[in-house]
XYZ file of C-alpha atoms in Angstrom:
327
model
C 59.439 26.582 14.060
C 57.072 28.182 11.595
C 57.899 25.425 9.093
C 57.063 22.725 11.672
C 53.862 24.512 12.584
C 52.852 24.747 8.923
C 53.602 21.060 8.350
C 51.524 20.174 11.427
C 48.630 22.326 10.282
C 48.660 20.841 6.771
C 48.918 17.308 8.165
C 45.993 17.920 10.504
C 43.933 19.349 7.650
C 44.667 16.344 5.435
C 43.839 13.948 8.259
C 40.512 15.651 8.944
C 39.696 15.752 5.230
C 40.502 12.045 4.890
C 38.460 11.193 7.993
C 35.489 13.185 6.681
C 35.724 11.463 3.288
C 35.847 8.011 4.893
C 32.925 8.878 7.174
C 30.900 10.307 4.271
C 31.553 7.203 2.212
C 30.432 5.061 5.124
C 27.165 7.023 5.299
C 26.342 6.568 1.605
C 23.162 4.474 1.287
C 21.436 3.127 -1.820
C 17.993 1.587 -1.415
C 15.700 -0.266 -3.805
C 11.971 0.483 -3.399
C 9.675 -1.805 -5.401
C 5.934 -1.728 -6.015
C 3.357 -3.018 -8.497
C 1.556 0.226 -9.349
C 1.517 2.175 -12.608
C 3.830 5.225 -12.870
C 0.902 7.665 -12.652
C -0.713 5.981 -9.619
C -0.656 7.992 -6.351
C 1.593 5.329 -4.819
C 4.164 5.912 -7.557
C 3.960 9.655 -6.979
C 4.519 9.039 -3.269
C 7.504 6.743 -3.767
C 9.213 9.272 -6.048
C 8.517 12.079 -3.572
C 9.968 9.996 -0.739
C 13.134 9.424 -2.754
C 13.411 13.116 -3.631
C 12.959 14.382 -0.078
C 15.256 11.825 1.548
C 17.996 12.681 -0.958
C 17.559 16.412 -0.323
C 17.656 15.979 3.456
C 20.891 13.981 3.280
C 22.694 16.001 0.590
C 22.409 13.099 -1.824
C 23.949 10.572 0.569
C 20.770 8.478 1.003
C 19.448 7.434 -2.412
C 16.192 5.519 -2.921
C 15.799 3.993 -6.380
C 12.139 3.355 -7.206
C 11.014 0.417 -9.375
C 7.298 0.723 -10.269
C 4.811 -1.406 -12.207
C 5.961 -4.806 -10.983
C 9.504 -4.468 -12.340
C 10.759 -6.372 -9.289
C 7.876 -8.837 -9.208
C 4.464 -9.339 -7.625
C 3.492 -8.295 -4.098
C 4.521 -11.740 -2.892
C 7.886 -11.391 -4.642
C 8.386 -7.949 -3.125
C 7.612 -9.138 0.402
C 9.951 -12.103 0.000
C 12.671 -9.777 -1.336
C 12.305 -7.294 1.528
C 12.409 -10.188 3.971
C 15.572 -11.636 2.395
C 17.259 -8.252 1.937
C 17.298 -8.463 -1.877
C 15.427 -5.135 -1.900
C 14.943 -2.624 0.870
C 11.417 -1.210 0.741
C 8.026 -1.894 -0.824
C 4.315 -1.237 -0.658
C 2.715 -4.519 0.469
C -0.931 -4.824 1.458
C -2.397 -6.469 4.581
C -3.591 -9.441 2.514
C -0.068 -10.474 1.538
C 1.400 -9.526 4.920
C -1.340 -11.609 6.514
C 0.221 -14.749 5.064
C 3.126 -14.191 7.480
C 1.146 -12.644 10.352
C -2.566 -13.337 10.025
C -3.980 -10.700 12.460
C -2.822 -7.845 10.179
C -5.221 -8.982 7.447
C -8.108 -7.664 9.564
C -7.402 -4.235 8.041
C -8.751 -5.627 4.754
C -11.896 -7.094 6.288
C -15.164 -6.256 4.486
C -17.026 -3.209 5.781
C -14.748 -2.765 8.812
C -14.283 0.977 8.170
C -16.966 3.523 7.342
C -14.619 5.458 5.084
C -11.234 7.140 4.816
C -11.376 9.217 8.015
C -12.390 6.257 10.136
C -9.776 3.960 8.605
C -6.975 6.522 8.859
C -7.644 7.108 12.567
C -7.630 3.390 13.287
C -4.856 2.009 11.051
C -2.400 4.849 11.746
C -3.645 5.289 15.303
C -2.932 3.452 18.538
C -4.864 0.278 17.689
C -3.385 -0.084 14.212
C 0.163 0.618 15.354
C -0.200 -2.003 18.070
C -1.100 -4.685 15.510
C 1.751 -3.593 13.214
C 4.214 -3.597 16.125
C 3.172 -7.170 16.917
C 3.711 -8.039 13.241
C 7.205 -6.532 13.402
C 8.056 -8.543 16.507
C 6.747 -11.749 14.916
C 8.127 -11.346 11.374
C 10.897 -8.734 11.419
C 8.952 -6.587 8.925
C 8.508 -2.954 9.945
C 5.689 -0.756 8.631
C 6.896 2.845 8.431
C 3.362 4.094 7.667
C 0.126 2.761 6.161
C -0.965 4.710 3.084
C -4.534 5.109 1.825
C -5.156 2.954 -1.244
C -8.824 3.753 -1.697
C -12.215 2.122 -1.203
C -12.587 -1.019 -3.299
C -15.440 -1.174 -5.787
C -16.620 -3.766 -8.271
C -16.368 -3.239 -12.010
C -18.592 -5.479 -14.130
C -19.917 -5.987 -17.638
C -23.484 -6.344 -16.302
C -25.441 -4.263 -13.775
C -25.283 -5.280 -10.111
C -27.678 -4.019 -7.441
C -27.612 -6.850 -4.877
C -25.501 -9.935 -4.066
C -27.991 -12.045 -6.023
C -26.898 -10.268 -9.219
C -23.393 -11.700 -8.758
C -24.534 -15.298 -8.651
C -22.372 -17.317 -11.047
C -20.268 -14.293 -12.056
C -16.495 -14.689 -12.107
C -14.803 -11.804 -10.305
C -11.035 -11.503 -10.170
C -9.553 -11.046 -6.710
C -5.975 -11.143 -5.385
C -4.787 -14.659 -4.625
C -5.099 -14.273 -0.864
C -7.593 -15.940 1.476
C -9.479 -12.860 2.681
C -9.975 -11.032 -0.674
C -11.128 -14.283 -2.271
C -13.520 -14.930 0.612
C -14.817 -11.340 0.457
C -15.770 -11.741 -3.209
C -17.429 -15.064 -2.374
C -19.271 -13.413 0.502
C -20.664 -10.788 -1.876
C -22.204 -13.540 -3.993
C -19.689 -13.981 -6.851
C -17.301 -16.747 -7.874
C -13.826 -15.519 -6.850
C -11.142 -16.025 -9.472
C -7.517 -15.539 -8.351
C -5.252 -13.924 -10.900
C -2.017 -11.935 -11.022
C -2.532 -8.184 -11.147
C -0.661 -7.910 -14.455
C -3.100 -10.307 -16.134
C -6.369 -8.606 -15.190
C -6.830 -6.201 -18.134
C -6.472 -8.931 -20.747
C -8.697 -11.304 -18.779
C -11.452 -8.659 -18.653
C -10.993 -7.847 -22.334
C -11.245 -11.493 -23.358
C -14.132 -12.321 -21.017
C -12.127 -14.790 -18.934
C -13.649 -13.052 -15.909
C -16.809 -10.953 -15.655
C -15.406 -8.325 -13.332
C -12.828 -7.318 -10.771
C -12.603 -5.171 -7.635
C -10.239 -2.301 -6.911
C -10.291 1.348 -5.809
C -10.931 4.144 -8.321
C -7.257 5.203 -8.746
C -6.324 1.645 -9.733
C -9.355 1.146 -11.974
C -8.324 4.339 -13.751
C -4.533 3.874 -13.912
C -4.891 0.268 -15.131
C -7.558 1.381 -17.646
C -10.029 -1.284 -16.528
C -12.827 1.118 -17.453
C -11.933 0.535 -21.113
C -13.035 -3.107 -20.880
C -15.871 -2.844 -18.313
C -19.328 -1.264 -18.520
C -20.220 -0.646 -14.867
C -18.638 0.544 -11.643
C -20.561 -0.765 -8.619
C -20.010 1.533 -5.606
C -19.781 -1.189 -2.972
C -16.835 0.373 -1.081
C -16.586 -3.048 0.516
C -12.978 -2.647 1.688
C -11.414 0.684 2.673
C -7.747 -0.098 2.086
C -4.512 1.096 3.630
C -1.199 -0.332 2.405
C 1.866 -0.463 4.653
C 5.147 0.946 3.354
C 7.493 -1.731 4.624
C 11.161 -2.257 5.361
C 12.950 -5.134 7.089
C 13.610 -4.298 10.727
C 17.248 -5.353 10.274
C 17.642 -3.050 7.246
C 16.170 -0.134 9.185
C 18.369 -0.831 12.216
C 21.494 -0.913 10.025
C 20.900 2.707 9.025
C 22.644 5.461 10.985
C 20.316 6.882 13.635
C 19.965 10.180 11.737
C 18.941 8.353 8.553
C 16.410 6.304 10.515
C 14.866 9.534 11.772
C 14.848 11.094 8.288
C 13.299 8.022 6.649
C 10.523 7.715 9.257
C 9.808 11.445 9.258
C 9.725 11.627 5.460
C 7.513 8.537 5.147
C 4.971 10.284 7.394
C 5.144 13.438 5.265
C 4.655 11.431 2.081
C 1.771 9.457 3.598
C -0.190 12.699 3.913
C 0.631 13.660 0.314
C -0.442 10.271 -1.046
C -3.608 10.204 1.053
C -4.651 13.647 -0.202
C -3.781 12.711 -3.794
C -5.765 9.472 -3.583
C -8.832 11.220 -2.170
C -8.622 13.762 -4.987
C -8.132 11.005 -7.585
C -11.158 9.105 -6.314
C -13.363 12.059 -7.113
C -11.680 13.294 -10.295
C -11.068 9.950 -11.974
C -14.586 8.691 -11.307
C -15.892 11.768 -13.123
C -13.493 11.178 -16.023
C -14.543 7.544 -16.344
C -18.226 8.500 -16.306
C -17.536 10.994 -19.079
C -15.796 8.189 -20.995
C -19.040 6.197 -20.876
C -18.854 3.867 -17.891
C -22.071 3.632 -15.855
C -22.044 4.019 -12.075
C -24.436 2.051 -9.851
C -25.190 2.726 -6.181
C -26.088 -0.783 -4.947
C -27.990 -1.999 -1.894
C -25.120 -1.690 0.595
C -27.072 -3.166 3.496
C -27.613 -6.331 1.469
C -23.891 -6.580 0.765
C -22.993 -5.945 4.418
C -25.395 -8.657 5.527
C -24.033 -11.064 2.934
C -20.458 -10.427 4.140
C -21.096 -11.163 7.834
C -20.350 -14.863 7.379
C -16.851 -13.961 6.124
C -16.111 -12.059 9.333
C -17.092 -15.120 11.372
C -14.914 -17.302 9.144
C -11.743 -15.277 9.823
C -12.373 -14.186 13.398
C -10.152 -16.879 14.882
C -7.177 -15.753 12.763
C -7.586 -12.098 13.727
C -8.344 -12.646 17.382
C -11.704 -12.716 19.131
C -13.448 -9.348 19.046
C -10.706 -7.532 17.054
C -12.983 -6.845 14.071
C -15.652 -5.253 16.278
C -13.035 -3.330 18.268
C -11.598 -1.735 15.135
C -15.019 -1.231 13.551
C -16.314 0.602 16.627
C -13.183 2.704 17.213
C -13.822 6.357 16.458
């Protein structure tokens, strides 16, 4: 009797062990997270922190492998790959997402947000989440969070005080309708170009300037080949951290909760890091010799109004004003 009982106990133990092993294997997840930013950019720091925390919370069962600096392609490539399932996650801005769902590009509209606090409340608040939920329904792309990228500024090899000073100047902008139109609205000749090509183009004089936030200007070393930073702050940017809805839904419910929760934690870390970088890196670049100009912002705002009218139909009537006036 004791022998039978022992055999039963051992058999039950082995069965439970086998079942646990099978279940654990079934829960093992490996993700690819791609982005275009340099390894020392706040977005890279955030992606690595996301991977670290998700792994810790799942005892190493949910692994996120991060591929920075355009290793998996451009923003367009990354969006296409997330959509097809070739990769799992990426940072992709409203400009690129707007090619699939045009209303989301309103987040990148010129002078829509007064600054970080205003933009954060809107984009990650009720109004912003409503637009992103509509994007998810239309495209199958889910935004876990939208992370602060910074306020875009011009860098130039000649001083700029007003839109008139940009007349005839070639300024690189992302190859997307709204960023190109924004540069045109500020008075320059927009020149589309891949992000990876910008440094050399500035160095060789192919373009006269470009526009990006301080962390990107610093991490890409654009200040080495430009003489002026023009503090236009024309676009206060937030970049969605995206995943295909189908990929998210295929995760076990507990992993869905952990991924969403951790993305929100990391958003706060990246936002704080970016705000700190904006201040610190501007000081470092000034010490390195770049000159900083505070331009006539009212002139630039006035010059950009025609761009808002141009895109209003794509965004929806009154959406720009609704987001701009939200507090």
